[in-house]
mmCIF file of C-alpha atoms in Angstrom:
data_model
loop_
_atom_site.group_PDB
_atom_site.id
_atom_site.type_symbol
_atom_site.label_atom_id
_atom_site.label_comp_id
_atom_site.label_asym_id
_atom_site.label_seq_id
_atom_site.Cartn_x
_atom_site.Cartn_y
_atom_site.Cartn_z
ATOM 1 C CA UNK S 137 105.997 81.406 89.944
ATOM 2 C CA UNK S 138 103.085 83.709 89.127
ATOM 3 C CA UNK S 139 103.100 85.458 85.794
ATOM 4 C CA UNK S 140 105.099 88.692 85.836
ATOM 5 C CA UNK S 141 106.592 88.146 89.298
ATOM 6 C CA UNK S 142 110.375 88.148 89.126
ATOM 7 C CA UNK S 143 112.836 88.523 92.017
ATOM 8 C CA UNK S 144 116.216 90.131 91.302
ATOM 9 C CA UNK S 145 119.124 90.165 93.732
ATOM 10 C CA UNK S 146 122.599 91.696 93.687
ATOM 11 C CA UNK S 147 125.167 90.133 96.042
ATOM 12 C CA UNK S 148 128.950 90.511 95.618
ATOM 13 C CA UNK S 149 130.539 87.286 94.324
ATOM 14 C CA UNK S 150 133.520 87.609 96.713
ATOM 15 C CA UNK S 151 134.291 89.227 100.064
ATOM 16 C CA UNK S 152 136.880 89.110 102.832
ATOM 17 C CA UNK S 153 136.030 87.234 106.036
ATOM 18 C CA UNK S 154 134.087 89.538 108.364
ATOM 19 C CA UNK S 155 133.476 92.115 105.633
ATOM 20 C CA UNK S 156 130.210 94.042 105.596
ATOM 21 C CA UNK S 157 128.602 93.781 102.171
ATOM 22 C CA UNK S 158 125.651 95.599 100.617
ATOM 23 C CA UNK S 159 122.809 93.508 99.227
ATOM 24 C CA UNK S 160 120.158 94.876 96.881
ATOM 25 C CA UNK S 161 116.870 93.118 96.102
ATOM 26 C CA UNK S 162 113.877 93.956 93.961
ATOM 27 C CA UNK S 163 110.819 91.936 93.091
ATOM 28 C CA UNK S 164 108.686 92.845 90.088
ATOM 29 C CA UNK S 165 105.172 92.582 91.516
ATOM 30 C CA UNK S 166 101.977 94.550 90.771
ATOM 31 C CA UNK S 167 100.838 94.673 94.404
ATOM 32 C CA UNK S 168 97.064 94.502 93.802
ATOM 33 C CA UNK S 169 95.105 96.107 96.658
ATOM 34 C CA UNK S 170 91.907 94.114 96.120
ATOM 35 C CA UNK S 171 90.010 97.373 95.592
ATOM 36 C CA UNK S 172 90.379 97.761 91.815
ATOM 37 C CA UNK S 173 88.074 96.252 89.204
ATOM 38 C CA UNK S 174 88.923 94.679 85.848
ATOM 39 C CA UNK S 175 87.340 95.724 82.531
ATOM 40 C CA UNK S 176 84.310 93.503 83.244
ATOM 41 C CA UNK S 177 83.670 95.113 86.641
ATOM 42 C CA UNK S 178 85.001 92.176 88.682
ATOM 43 C CA UNK S 179 87.157 92.912 91.726
ATOM 44 C CA UNK S 180 90.813 92.038 91.083
ATOM 45 C CA UNK S 181 91.877 89.789 94.008
ATOM 46 C CA UNK S 182 94.286 91.228 96.530
ATOM 47 C CA UNK S 183 97.886 90.165 95.960
ATOM 48 C CA UNK S 184 100.464 92.005 98.053
ATOM 49 C CA UNK S 185 103.959 91.006 99.181
ATOM 50 C CA UNK S 186 103.537 91.063 102.958
ATOM 51 C CA UNK S 187 106.906 89.717 104.151
ATOM 52 C CA UNK S 188 110.512 89.536 102.967
ATOM 53 C CA UNK S 189 113.272 87.452 104.558
ATOM 54 C CA UNK S 190 116.935 86.852 103.867
ATOM 55 C CA UNK S 191 118.960 84.025 105.402
ATOM 56 C CA UNK S 192 122.694 83.304 105.202
ATOM 57 C CA UNK S 193 123.690 79.648 105.592
ATOM 58 C CA UNK S 194 120.350 78.980 107.278
ATOM 59 C CA UNK S 195 120.592 81.887 109.751
ATOM 60 C CA UNK S 196 118.155 84.787 109.449
ATOM 61 C CA UNK S 197 119.732 88.112 108.467
ATOM 62 C CA UNK S 198 116.624 90.235 107.905
ATOM 63 C CA UNK S 199 112.873 89.706 108.311
ATOM 64 C CA UNK S 200 110.598 92.532 107.150
ATOM 65 C CA UNK S 201 106.817 92.670 107.540
ATOM 66 C CA UNK S 202 105.236 94.859 104.855
ATOM 67 C CA UNK S 203 102.029 96.837 105.146
ATOM 68 C CA UNK S 204 99.447 97.177 102.310
ATOM 69 C CA UNK S 205 100.685 100.685 101.429
ATOM 70 C CA UNK S 206 104.033 99.361 100.143
ATOM 71 C CA UNK S 207 104.765 100.356 96.553
ATOM 72 C CA UNK S 208 104.725 98.254 93.416
ATOM 73 C CA UNK S 209 108.018 96.366 92.839
ATOM 74 C CA UNK S 210 109.350 96.497 96.437
ATOM 75 C CA UNK S 211 113.095 97.235 96.677
ATOM 76 C CA UNK S 212 115.272 96.452 99.689
ATOM 77 C CA UNK S 213 118.898 97.362 100.305
ATOM 78 C CA UNK S 214 120.647 96.205 103.458
ATOM 79 C CA UNK S 215 124.061 95.256 104.815
ATOM 80 C CA UNK S 216 125.259 91.918 106.126
ATOM 81 C CA UNK S 217 128.508 90.647 107.601
ATOM 82 C CA UNK S 218 129.847 87.524 105.891
ATOM 83 C CA UNK S 219 132.060 85.410 108.178
ATOM 84 C CA UNK S 220 132.425 82.520 105.708
ATOM 85 C CA UNK S 221 131.565 81.371 102.213
ATOM 86 C CA UNK S 222 127.973 80.396 101.777
ATOM 87 C CA UNK S 223 124.593 81.106 100.308
ATOM 88 C CA UNK S 224 122.019 83.804 100.848
ATOM 89 C CA UNK S 225 118.404 82.744 100.396
ATOM 90 C CA UNK S 226 115.835 85.460 99.739
ATOM 91 C CA UNK S 227 112.107 84.838 100.157
ATOM 92 C CA UNK S 228 109.083 87.016 99.405
ATOM 93 C CA UNK S 229 105.653 86.031 100.763
ATOM 94 C CA UNK S 230 102.441 87.079 98.987
ATOM 95 C CA UNK S 231 99.189 87.255 100.929
ATOM 96 C CA UNK S 232 97.538 85.218 98.151
ATOM 97 C CA UNK S 233 99.636 82.281 99.431
ATOM 98 C CA UNK S 234 102.386 82.467 96.793
ATOM 99 C CA UNK S 235 106.029 82.310 97.870
ATOM 100 C CA UNK S 236 108.886 83.504 95.658
ATOM 101 C CA UNK S 237 112.519 82.758 96.395
ATOM 102 C CA UNK S 238 115.989 82.915 94.940
ATOM 103 C CA UNK S 239 119.509 82.267 96.207
ATOM 104 C CA UNK S 240 122.980 83.716 95.640
ATOM 105 C CA UNK S 241 126.351 82.300 96.672
ATOM 106 C CA UNK S 242 129.304 84.307 97.956
ATOM 107 C CA UNK S 243 132.924 83.222 98.313
ATOM 108 C CA UNK S 244 134.817 84.484 101.361
ATOM 109 C CA UNK S 245 138.602 84.445 101.478
#
């Protein structure tokens, strides 16, 4: 994982079958536009999160395409229905080719 890039996710540990839960995600990322220069006058390469996905037990829940104007440290909050116990997988795609992911399990009773 690139230096300074850290995904954080908040998913309830437990839920009732069919319950709608709220999921919160944030990724610490500088979101370089490719238009700034470093102290030596060199262009800092573009590095922007351009897509975010969340899957539950292998099925897509959300797929967001981001535009270059998105802010530093993109935050997403969304709802999902959980029919069964399983795992959410969250993935952030950087246009420099990097991919960042994390997963969280939830128990449904």
